[in-house]
PDB file of C-alpha atoms in Angstrom:
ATOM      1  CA  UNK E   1       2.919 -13.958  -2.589  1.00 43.00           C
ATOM      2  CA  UNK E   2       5.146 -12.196  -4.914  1.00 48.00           C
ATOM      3  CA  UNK E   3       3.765  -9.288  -6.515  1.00 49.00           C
ATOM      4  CA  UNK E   4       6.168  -9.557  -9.728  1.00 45.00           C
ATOM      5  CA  UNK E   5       4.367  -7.799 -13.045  1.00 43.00           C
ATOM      6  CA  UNK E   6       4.800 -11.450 -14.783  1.00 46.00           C
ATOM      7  CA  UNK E   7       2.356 -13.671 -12.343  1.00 74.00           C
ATOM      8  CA  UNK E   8      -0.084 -10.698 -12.069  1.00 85.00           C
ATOM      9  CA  UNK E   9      -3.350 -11.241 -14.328  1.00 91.00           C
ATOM     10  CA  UNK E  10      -3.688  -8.954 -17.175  1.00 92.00           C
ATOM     11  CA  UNK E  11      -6.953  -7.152 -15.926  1.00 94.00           C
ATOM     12  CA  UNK E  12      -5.289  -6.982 -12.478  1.00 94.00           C
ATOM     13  CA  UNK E  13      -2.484  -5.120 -13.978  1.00 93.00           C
ATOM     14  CA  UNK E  14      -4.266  -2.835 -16.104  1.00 94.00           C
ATOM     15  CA  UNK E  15      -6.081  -1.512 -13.136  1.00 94.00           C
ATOM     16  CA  UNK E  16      -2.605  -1.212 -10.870  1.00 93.00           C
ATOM     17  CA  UNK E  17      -1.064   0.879 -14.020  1.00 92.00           C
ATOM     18  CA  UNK E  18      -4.055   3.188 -14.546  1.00 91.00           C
ATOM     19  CA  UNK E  19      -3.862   3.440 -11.004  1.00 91.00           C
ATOM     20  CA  UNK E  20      -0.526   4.615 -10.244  1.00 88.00           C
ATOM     21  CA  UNK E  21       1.142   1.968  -8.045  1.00 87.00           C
ATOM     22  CA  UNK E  22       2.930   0.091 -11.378  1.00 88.00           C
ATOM     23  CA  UNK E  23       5.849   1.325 -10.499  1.00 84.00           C
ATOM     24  CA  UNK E  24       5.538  -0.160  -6.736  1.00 81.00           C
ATOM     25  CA  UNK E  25       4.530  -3.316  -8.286  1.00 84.00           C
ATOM     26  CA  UNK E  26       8.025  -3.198 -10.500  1.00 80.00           C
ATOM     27  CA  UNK E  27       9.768  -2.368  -7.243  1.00 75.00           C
ATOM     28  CA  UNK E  28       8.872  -5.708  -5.467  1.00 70.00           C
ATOM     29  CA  UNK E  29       9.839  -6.514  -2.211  1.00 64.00           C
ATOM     30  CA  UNK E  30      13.468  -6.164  -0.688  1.00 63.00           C
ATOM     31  CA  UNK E  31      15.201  -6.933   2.200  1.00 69.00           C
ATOM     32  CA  UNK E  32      16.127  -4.187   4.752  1.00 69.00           C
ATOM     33  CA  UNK E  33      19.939  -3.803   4.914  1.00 76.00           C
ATOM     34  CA  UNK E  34      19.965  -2.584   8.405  1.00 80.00           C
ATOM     35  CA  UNK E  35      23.555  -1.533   7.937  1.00 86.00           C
ATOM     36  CA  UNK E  36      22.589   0.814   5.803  1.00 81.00           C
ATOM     37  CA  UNK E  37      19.705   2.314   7.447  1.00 80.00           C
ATOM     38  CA  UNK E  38      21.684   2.671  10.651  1.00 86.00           C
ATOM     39  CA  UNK E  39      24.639   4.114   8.157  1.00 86.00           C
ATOM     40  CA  UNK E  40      21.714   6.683   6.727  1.00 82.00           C
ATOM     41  CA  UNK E  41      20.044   7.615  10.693  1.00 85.00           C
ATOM     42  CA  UNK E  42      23.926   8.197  11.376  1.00 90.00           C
ATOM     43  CA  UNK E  43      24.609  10.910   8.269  1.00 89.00           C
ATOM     44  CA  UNK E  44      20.781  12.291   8.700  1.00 86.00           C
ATOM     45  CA  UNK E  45      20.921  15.975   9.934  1.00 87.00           C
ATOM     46  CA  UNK E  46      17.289  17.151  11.695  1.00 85.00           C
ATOM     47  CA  UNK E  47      18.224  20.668  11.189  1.00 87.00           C
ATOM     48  CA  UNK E  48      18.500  20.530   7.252  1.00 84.00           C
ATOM     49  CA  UNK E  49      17.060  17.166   6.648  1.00 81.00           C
ATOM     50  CA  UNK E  50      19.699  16.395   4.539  1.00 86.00           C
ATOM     51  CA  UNK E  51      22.291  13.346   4.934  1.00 87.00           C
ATOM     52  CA  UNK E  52      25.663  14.487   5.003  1.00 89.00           C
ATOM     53  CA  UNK E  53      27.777  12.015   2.679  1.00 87.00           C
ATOM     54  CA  UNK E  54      31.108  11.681   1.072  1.00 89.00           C
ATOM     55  CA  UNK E  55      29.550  12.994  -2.154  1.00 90.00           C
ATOM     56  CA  UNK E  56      27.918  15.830  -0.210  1.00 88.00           C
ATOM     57  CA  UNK E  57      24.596  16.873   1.163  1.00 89.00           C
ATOM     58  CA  UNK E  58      21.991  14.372  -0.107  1.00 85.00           C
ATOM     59  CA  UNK E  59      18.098  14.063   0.575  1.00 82.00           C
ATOM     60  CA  UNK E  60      14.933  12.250  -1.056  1.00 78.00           C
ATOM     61  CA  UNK E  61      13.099  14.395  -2.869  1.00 77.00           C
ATOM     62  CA  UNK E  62       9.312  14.599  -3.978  1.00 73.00           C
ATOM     63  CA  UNK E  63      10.550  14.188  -7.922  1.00 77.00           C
ATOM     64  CA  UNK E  64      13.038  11.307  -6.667  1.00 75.00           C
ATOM     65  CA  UNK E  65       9.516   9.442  -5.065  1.00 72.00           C
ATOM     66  CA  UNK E  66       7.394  10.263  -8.106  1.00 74.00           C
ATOM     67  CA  UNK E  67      10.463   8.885 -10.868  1.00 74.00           C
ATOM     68  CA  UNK E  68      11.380   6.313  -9.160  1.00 74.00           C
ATOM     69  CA  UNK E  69       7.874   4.370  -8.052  1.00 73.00           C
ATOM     70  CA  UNK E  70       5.479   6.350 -10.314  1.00 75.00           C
ATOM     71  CA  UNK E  71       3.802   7.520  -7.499  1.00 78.00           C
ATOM     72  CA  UNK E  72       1.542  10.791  -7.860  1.00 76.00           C
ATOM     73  CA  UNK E  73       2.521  14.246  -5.894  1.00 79.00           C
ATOM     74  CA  UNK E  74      -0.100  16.362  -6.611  1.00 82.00           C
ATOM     75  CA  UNK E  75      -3.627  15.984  -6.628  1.00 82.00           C
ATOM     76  CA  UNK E  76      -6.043  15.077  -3.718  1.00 83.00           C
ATOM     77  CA  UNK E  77      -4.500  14.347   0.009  1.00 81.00           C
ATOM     78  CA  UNK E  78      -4.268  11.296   1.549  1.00 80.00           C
ATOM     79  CA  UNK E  79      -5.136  11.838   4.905  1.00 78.00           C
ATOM     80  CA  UNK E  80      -6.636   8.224   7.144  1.00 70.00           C
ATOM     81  CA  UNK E  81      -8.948   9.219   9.246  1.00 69.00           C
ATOM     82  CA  UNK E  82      -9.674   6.986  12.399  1.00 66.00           C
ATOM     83  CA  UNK E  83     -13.668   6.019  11.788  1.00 71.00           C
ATOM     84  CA  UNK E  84     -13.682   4.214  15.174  1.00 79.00           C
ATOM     85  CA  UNK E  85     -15.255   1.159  13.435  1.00 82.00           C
ATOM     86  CA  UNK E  86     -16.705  -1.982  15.626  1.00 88.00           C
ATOM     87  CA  UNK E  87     -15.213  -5.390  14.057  1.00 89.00           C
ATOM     88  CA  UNK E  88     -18.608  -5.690  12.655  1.00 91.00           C
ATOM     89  CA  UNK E  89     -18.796  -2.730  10.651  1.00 90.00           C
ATOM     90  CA  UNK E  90     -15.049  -3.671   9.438  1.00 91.00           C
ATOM     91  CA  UNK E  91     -16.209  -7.408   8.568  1.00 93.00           C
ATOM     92  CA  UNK E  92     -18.873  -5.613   6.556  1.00 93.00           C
ATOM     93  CA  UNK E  93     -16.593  -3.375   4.694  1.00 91.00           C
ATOM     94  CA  UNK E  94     -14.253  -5.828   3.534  1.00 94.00           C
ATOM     95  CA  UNK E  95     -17.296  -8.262   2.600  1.00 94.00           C
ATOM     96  CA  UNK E  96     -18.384  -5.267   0.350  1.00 93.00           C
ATOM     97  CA  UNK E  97     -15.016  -4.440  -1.307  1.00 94.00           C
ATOM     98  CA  UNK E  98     -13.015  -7.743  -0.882  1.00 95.00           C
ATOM     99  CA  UNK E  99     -15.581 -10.351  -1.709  1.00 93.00           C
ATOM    100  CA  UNK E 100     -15.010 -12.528   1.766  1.00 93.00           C
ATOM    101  CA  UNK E 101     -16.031 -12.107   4.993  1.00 93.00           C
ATOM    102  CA  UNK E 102     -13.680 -12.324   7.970  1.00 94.00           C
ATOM    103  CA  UNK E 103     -13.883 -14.312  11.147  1.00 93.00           C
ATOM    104  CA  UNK E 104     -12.786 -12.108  14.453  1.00 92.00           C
ATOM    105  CA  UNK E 105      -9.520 -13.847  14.769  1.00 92.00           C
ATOM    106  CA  UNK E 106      -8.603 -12.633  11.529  1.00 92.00           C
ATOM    107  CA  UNK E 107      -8.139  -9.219  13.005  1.00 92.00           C
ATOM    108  CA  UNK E 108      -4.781  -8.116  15.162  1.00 89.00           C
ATOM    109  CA  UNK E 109      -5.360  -4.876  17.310  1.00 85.00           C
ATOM    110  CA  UNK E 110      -8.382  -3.878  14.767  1.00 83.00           C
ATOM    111  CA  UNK E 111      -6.678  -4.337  11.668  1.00 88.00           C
ATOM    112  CA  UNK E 112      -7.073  -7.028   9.505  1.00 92.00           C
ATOM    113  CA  UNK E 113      -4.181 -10.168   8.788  1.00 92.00           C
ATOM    114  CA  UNK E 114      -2.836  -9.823   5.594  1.00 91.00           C
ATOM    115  CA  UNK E 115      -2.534 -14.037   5.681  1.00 92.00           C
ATOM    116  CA  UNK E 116      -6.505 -13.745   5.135  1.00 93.00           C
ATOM    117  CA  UNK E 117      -6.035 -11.620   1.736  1.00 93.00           C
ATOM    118  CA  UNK E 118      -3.025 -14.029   0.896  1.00 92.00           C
ATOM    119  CA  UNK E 119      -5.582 -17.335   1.142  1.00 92.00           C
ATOM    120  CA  UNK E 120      -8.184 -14.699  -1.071  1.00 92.00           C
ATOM    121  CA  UNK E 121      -5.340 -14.698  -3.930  1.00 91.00           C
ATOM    122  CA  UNK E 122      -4.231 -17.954  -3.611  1.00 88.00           C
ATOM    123  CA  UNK E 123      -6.382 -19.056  -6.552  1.00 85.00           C
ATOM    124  CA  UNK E 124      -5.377 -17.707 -10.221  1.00 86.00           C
ATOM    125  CA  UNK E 125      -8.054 -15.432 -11.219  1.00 89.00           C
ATOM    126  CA  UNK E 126     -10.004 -16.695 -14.149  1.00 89.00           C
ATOM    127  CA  UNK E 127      -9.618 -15.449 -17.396  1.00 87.00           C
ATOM    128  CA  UNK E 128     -13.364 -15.102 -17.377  1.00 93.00           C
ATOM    129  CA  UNK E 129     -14.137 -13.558 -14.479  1.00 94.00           C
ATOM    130  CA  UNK E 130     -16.916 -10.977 -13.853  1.00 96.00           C
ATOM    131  CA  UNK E 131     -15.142  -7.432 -13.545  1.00 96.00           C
ATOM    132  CA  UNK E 132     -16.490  -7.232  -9.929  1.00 96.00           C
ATOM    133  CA  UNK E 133     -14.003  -9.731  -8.970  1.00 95.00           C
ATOM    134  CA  UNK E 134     -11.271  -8.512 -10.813  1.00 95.00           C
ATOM    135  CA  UNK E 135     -11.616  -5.338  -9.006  1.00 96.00           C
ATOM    136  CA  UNK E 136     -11.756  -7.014  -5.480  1.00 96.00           C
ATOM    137  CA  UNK E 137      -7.986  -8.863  -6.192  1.00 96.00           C
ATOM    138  CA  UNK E 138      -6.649  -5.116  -7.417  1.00 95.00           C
ATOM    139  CA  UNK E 139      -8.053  -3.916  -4.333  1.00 96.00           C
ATOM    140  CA  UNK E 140      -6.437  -7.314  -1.971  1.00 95.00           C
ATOM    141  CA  UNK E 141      -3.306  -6.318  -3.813  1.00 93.00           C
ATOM    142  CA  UNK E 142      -3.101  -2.735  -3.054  1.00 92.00           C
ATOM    143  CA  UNK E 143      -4.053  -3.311   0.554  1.00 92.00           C
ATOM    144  CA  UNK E 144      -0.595  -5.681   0.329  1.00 90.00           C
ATOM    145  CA  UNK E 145       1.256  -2.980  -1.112  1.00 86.00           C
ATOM    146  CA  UNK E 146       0.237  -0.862   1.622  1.00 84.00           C
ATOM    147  CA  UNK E 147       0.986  -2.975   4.232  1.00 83.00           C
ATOM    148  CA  UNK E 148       4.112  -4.176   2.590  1.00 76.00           C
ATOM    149  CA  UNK E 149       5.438  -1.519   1.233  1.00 74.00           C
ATOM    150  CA  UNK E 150       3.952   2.378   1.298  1.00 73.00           C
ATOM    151  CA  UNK E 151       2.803   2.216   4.753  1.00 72.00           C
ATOM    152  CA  UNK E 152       4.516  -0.961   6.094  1.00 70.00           C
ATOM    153  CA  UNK E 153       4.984  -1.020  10.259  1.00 68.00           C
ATOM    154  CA  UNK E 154       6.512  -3.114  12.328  1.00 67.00           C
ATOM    155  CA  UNK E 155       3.979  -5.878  11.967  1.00 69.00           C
ATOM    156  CA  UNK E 156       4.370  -6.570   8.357  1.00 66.00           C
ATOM    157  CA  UNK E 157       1.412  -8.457   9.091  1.00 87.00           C
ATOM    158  CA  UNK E 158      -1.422  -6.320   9.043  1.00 90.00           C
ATOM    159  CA  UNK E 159      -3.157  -3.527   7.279  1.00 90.00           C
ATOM    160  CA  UNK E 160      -5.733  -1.045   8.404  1.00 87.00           C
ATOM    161  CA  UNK E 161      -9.424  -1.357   7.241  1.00 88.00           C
ATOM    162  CA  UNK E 162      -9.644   2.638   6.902  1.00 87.00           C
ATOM    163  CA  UNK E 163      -7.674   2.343   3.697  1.00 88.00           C
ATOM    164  CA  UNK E 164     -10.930   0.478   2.353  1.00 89.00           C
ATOM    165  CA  UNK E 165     -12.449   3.965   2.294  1.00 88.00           C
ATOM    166  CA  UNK E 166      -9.943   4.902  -0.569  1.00 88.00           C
ATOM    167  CA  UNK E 167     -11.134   1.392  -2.160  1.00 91.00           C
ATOM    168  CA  UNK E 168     -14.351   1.865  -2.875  1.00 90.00           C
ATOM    169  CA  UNK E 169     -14.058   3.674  -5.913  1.00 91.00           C
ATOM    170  CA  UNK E 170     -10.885   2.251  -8.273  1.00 91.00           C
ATOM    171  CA  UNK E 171     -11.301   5.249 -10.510  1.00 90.00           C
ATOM    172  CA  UNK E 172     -11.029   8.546  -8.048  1.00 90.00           C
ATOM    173  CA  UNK E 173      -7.782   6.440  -6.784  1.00 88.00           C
ATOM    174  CA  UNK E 174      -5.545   7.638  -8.928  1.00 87.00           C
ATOM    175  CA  UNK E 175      -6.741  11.198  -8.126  1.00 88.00           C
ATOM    176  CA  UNK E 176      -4.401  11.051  -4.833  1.00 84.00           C
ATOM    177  CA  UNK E 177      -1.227  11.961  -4.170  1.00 82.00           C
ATOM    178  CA  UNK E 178       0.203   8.849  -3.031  1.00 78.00           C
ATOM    179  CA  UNK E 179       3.840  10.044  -3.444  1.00 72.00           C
ATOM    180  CA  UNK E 180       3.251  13.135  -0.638  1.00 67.00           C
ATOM    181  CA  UNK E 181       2.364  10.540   1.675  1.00 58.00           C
ATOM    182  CA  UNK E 182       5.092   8.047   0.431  1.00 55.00           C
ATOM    183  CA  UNK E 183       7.645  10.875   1.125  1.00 47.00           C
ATOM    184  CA  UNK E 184       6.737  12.088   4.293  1.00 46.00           C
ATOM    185  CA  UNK E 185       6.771   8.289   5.287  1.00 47.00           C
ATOM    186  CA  UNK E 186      10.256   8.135   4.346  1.00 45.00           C
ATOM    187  CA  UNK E 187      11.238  10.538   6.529  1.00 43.00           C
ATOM    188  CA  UNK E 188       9.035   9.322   9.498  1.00 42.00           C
ATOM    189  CA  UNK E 189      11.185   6.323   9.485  1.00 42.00           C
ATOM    190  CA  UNK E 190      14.540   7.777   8.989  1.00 40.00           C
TER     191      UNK E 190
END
């Protein structure tokens, strides 16, 4: 599913801009040029986390995350803490913020298939629907953009049900600092 601003539902992205992942959203997907990461790990320098380039010493920035994707850098931490949750308790969860309830095989290593949120959105939302739906697609979406793309692995396939604690409430959401955690992520990877 293709997260482009154009085949999103109004509602839907009203939420995601009030939110603060629009600019994630606008981003979309890309493919990883592996050339160019392994060009990147190559220039990186550990003891001044910098990359050393033809241009000069160059490094990502907490202003480059927050201008280029929107994301917040101050405000509340985003810290996941492990609950140690039983399948049940997670198949509870997303029942309560998602609106479906998952079968066991829809989990991989305790964390739930993101093909199960994909079959969720399949259907166009309604223009009529009750706002308690609309909020459980913005919340399948953002679990997508987690997976996909602020906290992607190397599953791609999965997302963790502790970032349903951060779901429950739309409104406190944009309280976080989303772009700290983007950042450090960056640099995790590199």
């Amino acid at each position: 599913m293709d997260l482009v601003r154009n085949q999103l539902n109004p509602r839907i992205a009203n939420y995601l801009r009030v939110i603060g992942f629009w600019g994630i959203v606008q981003a979309g997907y890309f493919e990883i040029d592996h050339g160019l990461i392994t060009a990147l790990i190559e220039r990186w320098r550990q003891e001044t986390h910098t990359f050393h380039l033809p241009i000069g010493e160059a490094t990502v920035t907490l202003q480059d995350v927050e201008v280029l994707w929107g994301l917040r850098v101050d405000g509340l931490p985003v810290t996941l803490i492990d609950r140690n949750r039983n399948i049940a308790h997670k198949k509870q969860l997303i029942e309560e913020h998602l609106g479906f309830r998952p079968e066991t095989r829809h989990f991989k290593d305790g964390r739930l298939k993101l093909v199960l949120i994909f079959d969720f959105l399949y259907e166009p939302l309604p223009d009529d629907a009750p706002e308690e739906l609309v909020r459980q697609h913005v919340r399948c979406y953002i679990l997508i953009l987690f997976a996909g793309q602020l906290f992607a692995d190397t599953c791609g396939n999965v997302v963790s049900c502790h970032w349903l604690d951060y779901l429950r409430d739309l409104e406190v959401l944009s309280n976080f600092r989303w772009g700290n955690h983007t950042f450090l992520f960056i640099f995790l990877s590199v």
